[in-house]
Amino acid sequence: MVDAGRQRTSAHRPESDAELREFRRQTLPLYNENALKLGVFGMNCSGGMAISTAESTLRIEWDHQLELAQLADRLGLEAYIPIARWKGAGGKINYLGENFEPMTFAAAIAASTKEIMTFATVHAPVVSPIAAAKMITTIDHISGGRAGLNVVMGWLTREFDMFGLTQRDHQARYAFGSEWLEIVDRLWNETAEFDFAGEHFTLKNAESAPKPIQPRPVVLNAGSSPTGAEWAARHADFNFASYASPEAGTKYVADIKRLAREKYERDIGVLTYAFVICRDTEAEARRDLERVVEMADVEGAANWMSALGLQSASFSEDTLKGEFARYFVAGGGAARVVGTPEQVAAQLQEMSGTGLDGVMLGFLNYKEELADFGEKVMPLLREAGLRK
Ligand SMILES: Cc1cc2nc3c(=O)[nH]c(=O)nc-3n(C[C@H](O)[C@H](O)[C@H](O)COP(=O)(O)O)c2cc1C
């Protein structure tokens, strides 16, 4: 058993955004001084970020997962973000088909780490906001105040079918999400019971105690469509975004930060994700990237891309063609960061230059390659002034 890290108790609940921000700056890794925050993403589902039959050491087994989380914590990374998935993509490897449930996963990781922020990814339509508020509160207490909620609206119809739920149209998903998060926020904050009469929820005498340790556990949202980005600007503390190029990223980051500030008078951070292949030589790194691509699970990738194109608005139909489609299997839409430690550090520096706050990393062999990243790339990021 590992002691949870410092208790991040607030003496009183902040009354303004500025006060909340200051509390977070003093207590939470994602608000620390590092210009480029780092985390691990996608480790709790088979295949991780590679829709490929290329061999990988990633295992959806608890001992392996625990070692990986504790390694990320020891390396001083800021965030640990599992995927919410209920069903795989079919094809040869049934990509993401073996998956650990993120709330229970985050709770166990919270108890076994000291400093890293432990996020749970939640599909708003499949978990009651009352249950979700309580689960995140529980994780916040287990972790001594370093829980995060990555709330996504869900997009995979195959999963909704499992639950007997009907997929809402894209706009309506976010309207539902607004009510859902409003309830969560009220349960985290209000001490008196309240009734709620919305379009989607009717609650009587709702209450939740204890309150989370954080004034508001950090909320992420992974929508990248215009509606998703606007929703994040309005409600989330961080947007977890995907975009096609550094140029597109620079504009995306500036736009969403401006929107949050000007329209909603709040600040939002932006995180993105990267599939990292770091090897001692560039030739080895390129060879390993090509191996992932050549050994693509073509059927699984086609299922995945067609679902993404039809059921999510994060990627347009056009982007899911040609060269993008061929390399999509290496990262699943993430930026690809490939090369020697120096090249990887330089590419991360370039990503940081788009104005984003952090990059969540995925690897083919998470455990071994994260250790290698810690040893060879992190010192270079420190030298570049991106991290302390
Ligand atoms: C970095 C990132 C992480 C995501 N994580 C999840 C996830 O764990 N579960 C999920 O169902 N969808 C996840 N998504 C997918 C989005 O929820 C999905 O694309 C959704 O449709 C986003 O909304 P949008 O259509 O408004 O962009 C993720 C997307 C990104 C970019």
mmCIF file of N, CA, C and O in Angstrom, residues 125-206:
data_model
loop_
_atom_site.group_PDB
_atom_site.id
_atom_site.type_symbol
_atom_site.label_atom_id
_atom_site.label_comp_id
_atom_site.label_asym_id
_atom_site.label_seq_id
_atom_site.Cartn_x
_atom_site.Cartn_y
_atom_site.Cartn_z
ATOM 1 N N PRO A 125 -23.866 9.841 -20.956
ATOM 2 C CA PRO A 125 -25.189 9.204 -21.056
ATOM 3 C C PRO A 125 -25.298 7.852 -20.349
ATOM 4 O O PRO A 125 -26.411 7.383 -20.139
ATOM 5 N N VAL A 126 -24.175 7.236 -19.999
ATOM 6 C CA VAL A 126 -24.307 5.895 -19.409
ATOM 7 C C VAL A 126 -24.116 5.874 -17.893
ATOM 8 O O VAL A 126 -24.313 4.842 -17.264
ATOM 9 N N VAL A 127 -23.732 6.998 -17.306
ATOM 10 C CA VAL A 127 -23.569 7.023 -15.840
ATOM 11 C C VAL A 127 -24.405 8.173 -15.282
ATOM 12 O O VAL A 127 -24.297 9.311 -15.749
ATOM 13 N N SER A 128 -25.223 7.891 -14.300
ATOM 14 C CA SER A 128 -26.035 8.941 -13.673
ATOM 15 C C SER A 128 -25.099 10.014 -13.105
ATOM 16 O O SER A 128 -24.064 9.687 -12.508
ATOM 17 N N PRO A 129 -25.465 11.290 -13.251
ATOM 18 C CA PRO A 129 -24.599 12.340 -12.696
ATOM 19 C C PRO A 129 -24.481 12.235 -11.172
ATOM 20 O O PRO A 129 -23.474 12.657 -10.597
ATOM 21 N N ILE A 130 -25.496 11.673 -10.532
ATOM 22 C CA ILE A 130 -25.421 11.532 -9.069
ATOM 23 C C ILE A 130 -24.355 10.491 -8.720
ATOM 24 O O ILE A 130 -23.518 10.694 -7.838
ATOM 25 N N ALA A 131 -24.368 9.382 -9.446
ATOM 26 C CA ALA A 131 -23.353 8.351 -9.211
ATOM 27 C C ALA A 131 -21.971 8.882 -9.575
ATOM 28 O O ALA A 131 -21.000 8.699 -8.829
ATOM 29 N N ALA A 132 -21.875 9.572 -10.719
ATOM 30 C CA ALA A 132 -20.561 10.060 -11.180
ATOM 31 C C ALA A 132 -19.976 11.072 -10.191
ATOM 32 O O ALA A 132 -18.781 11.021 -9.876
ATOM 33 N N ALA A 133 -20.817 11.993 -9.703
ATOM 34 C CA ALA A 133 -20.327 13.000 -8.752
ATOM 35 C C ALA A 133 -19.764 12.305 -7.514
ATOM 36 O O ALA A 133 -18.686 12.639 -7.008
ATOM 37 N N LYS A 134 -20.467 11.299 -7.061
ATOM 38 C CA LYS A 134 -20.043 10.579 -5.849
ATOM 39 C C LYS A 134 -18.765 9.765 -6.109
ATOM 40 O O LYS A 134 -17.865 9.705 -5.268
ATOM 41 N N MET A 135 -18.692 9.139 -7.282
ATOM 42 C CA MET A 135 -17.496 8.340 -7.603
ATOM 43 C C MET A 135 -16.258 9.225 -7.671
ATOM 44 O O MET A 135 -15.207 8.886 -7.113
ATOM 45 N N ILE A 136 -16.372 10.359 -8.345
ATOM 46 C CA ILE A 136 -15.206 11.248 -8.461
ATOM 47 C C ILE A 136 -14.841 11.810 -7.079
ATOM 48 O O ILE A 136 -13.662 11.920 -6.732
ATOM 49 N N THR A 137 -15.855 12.118 -6.279
ATOM 50 C CA THR A 137 -15.580 12.576 -4.914
ATOM 51 C C THR A 137 -14.805 11.507 -4.145
ATOM 52 O O THR A 137 -13.833 11.797 -3.437
ATOM 53 N N THR A 138 -15.238 10.271 -4.307
ATOM 54 C CA THR A 138 -14.564 9.175 -3.596
ATOM 55 C C THR A 138 -13.110 9.063 -4.060
ATOM 56 O O THR A 138 -12.188 8.942 -3.234
ATOM 57 N N ILE A 139 -12.898 9.152 -5.352
ATOM 58 C CA ILE A 139 -11.523 9.078 -5.878
ATOM 59 C C ILE A 139 -10.715 10.283 -5.383
ATOM 60 O O ILE A 139 -9.528 10.179 -5.064
ATOM 61 N N ASP A 140 -11.375 11.432 -5.277
ATOM 62 C CA ASP A 140 -10.674 12.617 -4.794
ATOM 63 C C ASP A 140 -10.207 12.413 -3.351
ATOM 64 O O ASP A 140 -9.091 12.798 -2.988
ATOM 65 N N HIS A 141 -11.034 11.772 -2.554
ATOM 66 C CA HIS A 141 -10.626 11.500 -1.157
ATOM 67 C C HIS A 141 -9.538 10.431 -1.112
ATOM 68 O O HIS A 141 -8.569 10.551 -0.354
ATOM 69 N N ILE A 142 -9.692 9.390 -1.924
ATOM 70 C CA ILE A 142 -8.671 8.331 -1.941
ATOM 71 C C ILE A 142 -7.309 8.920 -2.308
ATOM 72 O O ILE A 142 -6.280 8.559 -1.739
ATOM 73 N N SER A 143 -7.316 9.849 -3.256
ATOM 74 C CA SER A 143 -6.047 10.368 -3.790
ATOM 75 C C SER A 143 -5.521 11.567 -3.012
ATOM 76 O O SER A 143 -4.460 12.094 -3.349
ATOM 77 N N GLY A 144 -6.252 12.018 -2.011
ATOM 78 C CA GLY A 144 -5.816 13.234 -1.307
ATOM 79 C C GLY A 144 -5.980 14.461 -2.183
ATOM 80 O O GLY A 144 -5.187 15.400 -2.111
ATOM 81 N N GLY A 145 -6.991 14.462 -3.046
ATOM 82 C CA GLY A 145 -7.328 15.681 -3.787
ATOM 83 C C GLY A 145 -6.677 15.806 -5.145
ATOM 84 O O GLY A 145 -6.349 16.902 -5.580
ATOM 85 N N ARG A 146 -6.513 14.689 -5.863
ATOM 86 C CA ARG A 146 -5.919 14.810 -7.216
ATOM 87 C C ARG A 146 -6.720 14.019 -8.250
ATOM 88 O O ARG A 146 -6.183 13.484 -9.220
ATOM 89 N N ALA A 147 -8.056 14.000 -8.062
ATOM 90 C CA ALA A 147 -8.928 13.312 -9.026
ATOM 91 C C ALA A 147 -9.316 14.258 -10.151
ATOM 92 O O ALA A 147 -9.406 15.465 -9.966
ATOM 93 N N GLY A 148 -9.558 13.687 -11.316
ATOM 94 C CA GLY A 148 -10.062 14.470 -12.443
ATOM 95 C C GLY A 148 -11.152 13.706 -13.157
ATOM 96 O O GLY A 148 -11.184 12.468 -13.129
ATOM 97 N N LEU A 149 -12.042 14.461 -13.779
ATOM 98 C CA LEU A 149 -13.145 13.865 -14.545
ATOM 99 C C LEU A 149 -12.966 14.241 -16.008
ATOM 100 O O LEU A 149 -12.935 15.421 -16.347
ATOM 101 N N ASN A 150 -12.794 13.235 -16.864
ATOM 102 C CA ASN A 150 -12.788 13.476 -18.308
ATOM 103 C C ASN A 150 -14.158 13.082 -18.814
ATOM 104 O O ASN A 150 -14.459 11.902 -18.945
ATOM 105 N N VAL A 151 -15.004 14.067 -19.036
ATOM 106 C CA VAL A 151 -16.381 13.734 -19.424
ATOM 107 C C VAL A 151 -16.505 13.821 -20.942
ATOM 108 O O VAL A 151 -16.143 14.817 -21.558
ATOM 109 N N VAL A 152 -16.944 12.702 -21.531
ATOM 110 C CA VAL A 152 -17.176 12.673 -22.979
ATOM 111 C C VAL A 152 -18.632 12.300 -23.211
ATOM 112 O O VAL A 152 -19.270 11.684 -22.359
ATOM 113 N N MET A 153 -19.135 12.697 -24.372
ATOM 114 C CA MET A 153 -20.570 12.506 -24.615
ATOM 115 C C MET A 153 -20.871 11.121 -25.186
ATOM 116 O O MET A 153 -22.026 10.728 -25.273
ATOM 117 N N GLY A 154 -19.803 10.415 -25.597
ATOM 118 C CA GLY A 154 -20.013 9.110 -26.228
ATOM 119 C C GLY A 154 -20.365 9.323 -27.684
ATOM 120 O O GLY A 154 -20.977 10.319 -28.053
ATOM 121 N N TRP A 155 -19.916 8.423 -28.520
ATOM 122 C CA TRP A 155 -20.185 8.610 -29.949
ATOM 123 C C TRP A 155 -20.339 7.275 -30.672
ATOM 124 O O TRP A 155 -20.865 7.221 -31.775
ATOM 125 N N LEU A 156 -19.931 6.185 -30.027
ATOM 126 C CA LEU A 156 -19.897 4.910 -30.735
ATOM 127 C C LEU A 156 -21.259 4.226 -30.601
ATOM 128 O O LEU A 156 -21.613 3.729 -29.539
ATOM 129 N N THR A 157 -22.000 4.205 -31.694
ATOM 130 C CA THR A 157 -23.363 3.665 -31.645
ATOM 131 C C THR A 157 -23.370 2.205 -31.193
ATOM 132 O O THR A 157 -24.266 1.769 -30.476
ATOM 133 N N ARG A 158 -22.333 1.458 -31.599
ATOM 134 C CA ARG A 158 -22.252 0.047 -31.166
ATOM 135 C C ARG A 158 -22.276 -0.069 -29.641
ATOM 136 O O ARG A 158 -22.808 -1.035 -29.095
ATOM 137 N N GLU A 159 -21.680 0.905 -28.977
ATOM 138 C CA GLU A 159 -21.698 0.873 -27.514
ATOM 139 C C GLU A 159 -23.066 1.272 -26.972
ATOM 140 O O GLU A 159 -23.572 0.662 -26.033
ATOM 141 N N PHE A 160 -23.641 2.296 -27.561
ATOM 142 C CA PHE A 160 -24.971 2.717 -27.094
ATOM 143 C C PHE A 160 -25.970 1.579 -27.250
ATOM 144 O O PHE A 160 -26.844 1.391 -26.401
ATOM 145 N N ASP A 161 -25.826 0.825 -28.334
ATOM 146 C CA ASP A 161 -26.738 -0.316 -28.550
ATOM 147 C C ASP A 161 -26.635 -1.315 -27.402
ATOM 148 O O ASP A 161 -27.625 -1.907 -26.982
ATOM 149 N N MET A 162 -25.409 -1.517 -26.901
ATOM 150 C CA MET A 162 -25.231 -2.445 -25.774
ATOM 151 C C MET A 162 -26.065 -2.035 -24.576
ATOM 152 O O MET A 162 -26.559 -2.855 -23.821
ATOM 153 N N PHE A 163 -26.161 -0.708 -24.372
ATOM 154 C CA PHE A 163 -26.886 -0.183 -23.208
ATOM 155 C C PHE A 163 -28.375 0.000 -23.495
ATOM 156 O O PHE A 163 -29.128 0.413 -22.622
ATOM 157 N N GLY A 164 -28.759 -0.245 -24.742
ATOM 158 C CA GLY A 164 -30.152 0.013 -25.110
ATOM 159 C C GLY A 164 -30.457 1.502 -25.163
ATOM 160 O O GLY A 164 -31.593 1.924 -25.000
ATOM 161 N N LEU A 165 -29.402 2.305 -25.389
ATOM 162 C CA LEU A 165 -29.594 3.760 -25.446
ATOM 163 C C LEU A 165 -29.618 4.230 -26.888
ATOM 164 O O LEU A 165 -28.943 3.650 -27.747
ATOM 165 N N THR A 166 -30.369 5.272 -27.132
ATOM 166 C CA THR A 166 -30.388 5.847 -28.479
ATOM 167 C C THR A 166 -29.395 6.999 -28.514
ATOM 168 O O THR A 166 -29.381 7.838 -27.612
ATOM 169 N N GLN A 167 -28.599 6.992 -29.569
ATOM 170 C CA GLN A 167 -27.616 8.062 -29.747
ATOM 171 C C GLN A 167 -28.346 9.359 -30.067
ATOM 172 O O GLN A 167 -29.183 9.399 -30.966
ATOM 173 N N ARG A 168 -28.041 10.424 -29.326
ATOM 174 C CA ARG A 168 -28.660 11.722 -29.636
ATOM 175 C C ARG A 168 -27.913 12.361 -30.808
ATOM 176 O O ARG A 168 -26.767 12.020 -31.078
ATOM 177 N N ASP A 169 -28.567 13.332 -31.465
ATOM 178 C CA ASP A 169 -27.806 14.004 -32.515
ATOM 179 C C ASP A 169 -26.724 14.846 -31.832
ATOM 180 O O ASP A 169 -26.749 15.049 -30.617
ATOM 181 N N HIS A 170 -25.776 15.306 -32.643
ATOM 182 C CA HIS A 170 -24.543 15.838 -32.099
ATOM 183 C C HIS A 170 -24.770 17.019 -31.149
ATOM 184 O O HIS A 170 -24.209 17.074 -30.052
ATOM 185 N N GLN A 171 -25.625 17.958 -31.557
ATOM 186 C CA GLN A 171 -25.923 19.128 -30.700
ATOM 187 C C GLN A 171 -26.576 18.693 -29.388
ATOM 188 O O GLN A 171 -26.232 19.175 -28.314
ATOM 189 N N ALA A 172 -27.530 17.773 -29.537
ATOM 190 C CA ALA A 172 -28.321 17.362 -28.369
ATOM 191 C C ALA A 172 -27.445 16.648 -27.343
ATOM 192 O O ALA A 172 -27.683 16.742 -26.138
ATOM 193 N N ARG A 173 -26.402 15.958 -27.806
ATOM 194 C CA ARG A 173 -25.482 15.295 -26.871
ATOM 195 C C ARG A 173 -24.881 16.304 -25.902
ATOM 196 O O ARG A 173 -24.714 16.050 -24.721
ATOM 197 N N TYR A 174 -24.515 17.449 -26.464
ATOM 198 C CA TYR A 174 -23.862 18.450 -25.622
ATOM 199 C C TYR A 174 -24.859 19.170 -24.720
ATOM 200 O O TYR A 174 -24.516 19.570 -23.611
ATOM 201 N N ALA A 175 -26.112 19.336 -25.186
ATOM 202 C CA ALA A 175 -27.133 19.941 -24.319
ATOM 203 C C ALA A 175 -27.371 19.012 -23.124
ATOM 204 O O ALA A 175 -27.468 19.449 -21.970
ATOM 205 N N PHE A 176 -27.410 17.724 -23.413
ATOM 206 C CA PHE A 176 -27.547 16.731 -22.339
ATOM 207 C C PHE A 176 -26.352 16.852 -21.382
ATOM 208 O O PHE A 176 -26.502 16.869 -20.162
ATOM 209 N N GLY A 177 -25.171 16.960 -21.959
ATOM 210 C CA GLY A 177 -23.949 17.048 -21.149
ATOM 211 C C GLY A 177 -23.941 18.274 -20.245
ATOM 212 O O GLY A 177 -23.411 18.237 -19.132
ATOM 213 N N SER A 178 -24.537 19.369 -20.704
ATOM 214 C CA SER A 178 -24.575 20.588 -19.875
ATOM 215 C C SER A 178 -25.414 20.345 -18.626
ATOM 216 O O SER A 178 -25.026 20.732 -17.518
ATOM 217 N N GLU A 179 -26.580 19.716 -18.820
ATOM 218 C CA GLU A 179 -27.417 19.417 -17.642
ATOM 219 C C GLU A 179 -26.702 18.452 -16.716
ATOM 220 O O GLU A 179 -26.710 18.596 -15.490
ATOM 221 N N TRP A 180 -26.090 17.459 -17.307
ATOM 222 C CA TRP A 180 -25.389 16.418 -16.540
ATOM 223 C C TRP A 180 -24.312 17.050 -15.656
ATOM 224 O O TRP A 180 -24.247 16.811 -14.448
ATOM 225 N N LEU A 181 -23.500 17.925 -16.270
ATOM 226 C CA LEU A 181 -22.390 18.510 -15.504
ATOM 227 C C LEU A 181 -22.900 19.541 -14.493
ATOM 228 O O LEU A 181 -22.311 19.694 -13.422
ATOM 229 N N GLU A 182 -23.996 20.215 -14.833
ATOM 230 C CA GLU A 182 -24.563 21.175 -13.867
ATOM 231 C C GLU A 182 -24.962 20.431 -12.583
ATOM 232 O O GLU A 182 -24.693 20.898 -11.464
ATOM 233 N N ILE A 183 -25.545 19.254 -12.757
ATOM 234 C CA ILE A 183 -25.941 18.464 -11.580
ATOM 235 C C ILE A 183 -24.697 18.025 -10.792
ATOM 236 O O ILE A 183 -24.645 18.150 -9.564
ATOM 237 N N VAL A 184 -23.695 17.550 -11.510
ATOM 238 C CA VAL A 184 -22.460 17.126 -10.838
ATOM 239 C C VAL A 184 -21.872 18.302 -10.047
ATOM 240 O O VAL A 184 -21.528 18.178 -8.868
ATOM 241 N N ASP A 185 -21.786 19.457 -10.693
ATOM 242 C CA ASP A 185 -21.204 20.632 -10.029
ATOM 243 C C ASP A 185 -22.009 21.021 -8.790
ATOM 244 O O ASP A 185 -21.431 21.370 -7.748
ATOM 245 N N ARG A 186 -23.329 20.962 -8.913
ATOM 246 C CA ARG A 186 -24.147 21.345 -7.743
ATOM 247 C C ARG A 186 -23.946 20.348 -6.601
ATOM 248 O O ARG A 186 -23.866 20.738 -5.444
ATOM 249 N N LEU A 187 -23.855 19.067 -6.942
ATOM 250 C CA LEU A 187 -23.648 18.061 -5.888
ATOM 251 C C LEU A 187 -22.287 18.235 -5.215
ATOM 252 O O LEU A 187 -22.122 17.967 -4.025
ATOM 253 N N TRP A 188 -21.315 18.690 -5.994
ATOM 254 C CA TRP A 188 -19.977 18.917 -5.425
ATOM 255 C C TRP A 188 -19.958 20.147 -4.514
ATOM 256 O O TRP A 188 -19.094 20.287 -3.659
ATOM 257 N N ASN A 189 -20.904 21.063 -4.742
ATOM 258 C CA ASN A 189 -20.834 22.366 -4.065
ATOM 259 C C ASN A 189 -21.891 22.629 -3.017
ATOM 260 O O ASN A 189 -21.600 23.232 -2.000
ATOM 261 N N GLU A 190 -23.119 22.239 -3.320
ATOM 262 C CA GLU A 190 -24.225 22.711 -2.482
ATOM 263 C C GLU A 190 -24.418 21.798 -1.283
ATOM 264 O O GLU A 190 -24.417 20.580 -1.420
ATOM 265 N N THR A 191 -24.625 22.426 -0.147
ATOM 266 C CA THR A 191 -24.790 21.620 1.063
ATOM 267 C C THR A 191 -26.264 21.280 1.301
ATOM 268 O O THR A 191 -26.578 20.255 1.895
ATOM 269 N N ALA A 192 -27.151 22.133 0.816
ATOM 270 C CA ALA A 192 -28.583 21.850 1.013
ATOM 271 C C ALA A 192 -29.092 20.933 -0.103
ATOM 272 O O ALA A 192 -28.562 20.945 -1.212
ATOM 273 N N GLU A 193 -30.103 20.173 0.194
ATOM 274 C CA GLU A 193 -30.749 19.347 -0.845
ATOM 275 C C GLU A 193 -31.336 20.264 -1.916
ATOM 276 O O GLU A 193 -31.743 21.379 -1.625
ATOM 277 N N PHE A 194 -31.395 19.774 -3.133
ATOM 278 C CA PHE A 194 -32.039 20.588 -4.177
ATOM 279 C C PHE A 194 -32.855 19.702 -5.124
ATOM 280 O O PHE A 194 -32.578 18.509 -5.265
ATOM 281 N N ASP A 195 -33.861 20.342 -5.732
ATOM 282 C CA ASP A 195 -34.613 19.676 -6.801
ATOM 283 C C ASP A 195 -34.043 20.159 -8.127
ATOM 284 O O ASP A 195 -33.506 21.265 -8.206
ATOM 285 N N PHE A 196 -34.171 19.367 -9.130
ATOM 286 C CA PHE A 196 -33.679 19.782 -10.450
ATOM 287 C C PHE A 196 -34.725 19.361 -11.485
ATOM 288 O O PHE A 196 -35.119 18.194 -11.532
ATOM 289 N N ALA A 197 -35.180 20.307 -12.269
ATOM 290 C CA ALA A 197 -36.154 19.978 -13.322
ATOM 291 C C ALA A 197 -35.595 20.479 -14.636
ATOM 292 O O ALA A 197 -35.646 21.667 -14.946
ATOM 293 N N GLY A 198 -34.987 19.578 -15.389
ATOM 294 C CA GLY A 198 -34.411 19.959 -16.671
ATOM 295 C C GLY A 198 -35.120 19.215 -17.792
ATOM 296 O O GLY A 198 -36.143 18.563 -17.576
ATOM 297 N N GLU A 199 -34.533 19.307 -18.973
ATOM 298 C CA GLU A 199 -35.120 18.577 -20.104
ATOM 299 C C GLU A 199 -34.820 17.083 -19.985
ATOM 300 O O GLU A 199 -35.613 16.242 -20.358
ATOM 301 N N HIS A 200 -33.651 16.779 -19.421
ATOM 302 C CA HIS A 200 -33.222 15.375 -19.380
ATOM 303 C C HIS A 200 -33.272 14.759 -17.993
ATOM 304 O O HIS A 200 -33.309 13.539 -17.868
ATOM 305 N N PHE A 201 -33.220 15.578 -16.975
ATOM 306 C CA PHE A 201 -33.179 15.047 -15.609
ATOM 307 C C PHE A 201 -34.230 15.717 -14.737
ATOM 308 O O PHE A 201 -34.420 16.934 -14.818
ATOM 309 N N THR A 202 -34.888 14.914 -13.936
ATOM 310 C CA THR A 202 -35.796 15.435 -12.913
ATOM 311 C C THR A 202 -35.354 14.810 -11.598
ATOM 312 O O THR A 202 -35.432 13.588 -11.425
ATOM 313 N N LEU A 203 -34.840 15.640 -10.707
ATOM 314 C CA LEU A 203 -34.304 15.113 -9.444
ATOM 315 C C LEU A 203 -35.085 15.690 -8.275
ATOM 316 O O LEU A 203 -35.466 16.862 -8.295
ATOM 317 N N LYS A 204 -35.270 14.883 -7.282
ATOM 318 C CA LYS A 204 -35.945 15.352 -6.056
ATOM 319 C C LYS A 204 -34.974 15.221 -4.890
ATOM 320 O O LYS A 204 -34.363 14.172 -4.689
ATOM 321 N N ASN A 205 -34.826 16.289 -4.130
ATOM 322 C CA ASN A 205 -34.023 16.271 -2.899
ATOM 323 C C ASN A 205 -32.632 15.669 -3.114
ATOM 324 O O ASN A 205 -32.209 14.782 -2.383
ATOM 325 N N ALA A 206 -31.966 16.174 -4.134
ATOM 326 C CA ALA A 206 -30.636 15.619 -4.428
ATOM 327 C C ALA A 206 -29.605 16.159 -3.442
ATOM 328 O O ALA A 206 -29.633 17.342 -3.079
#
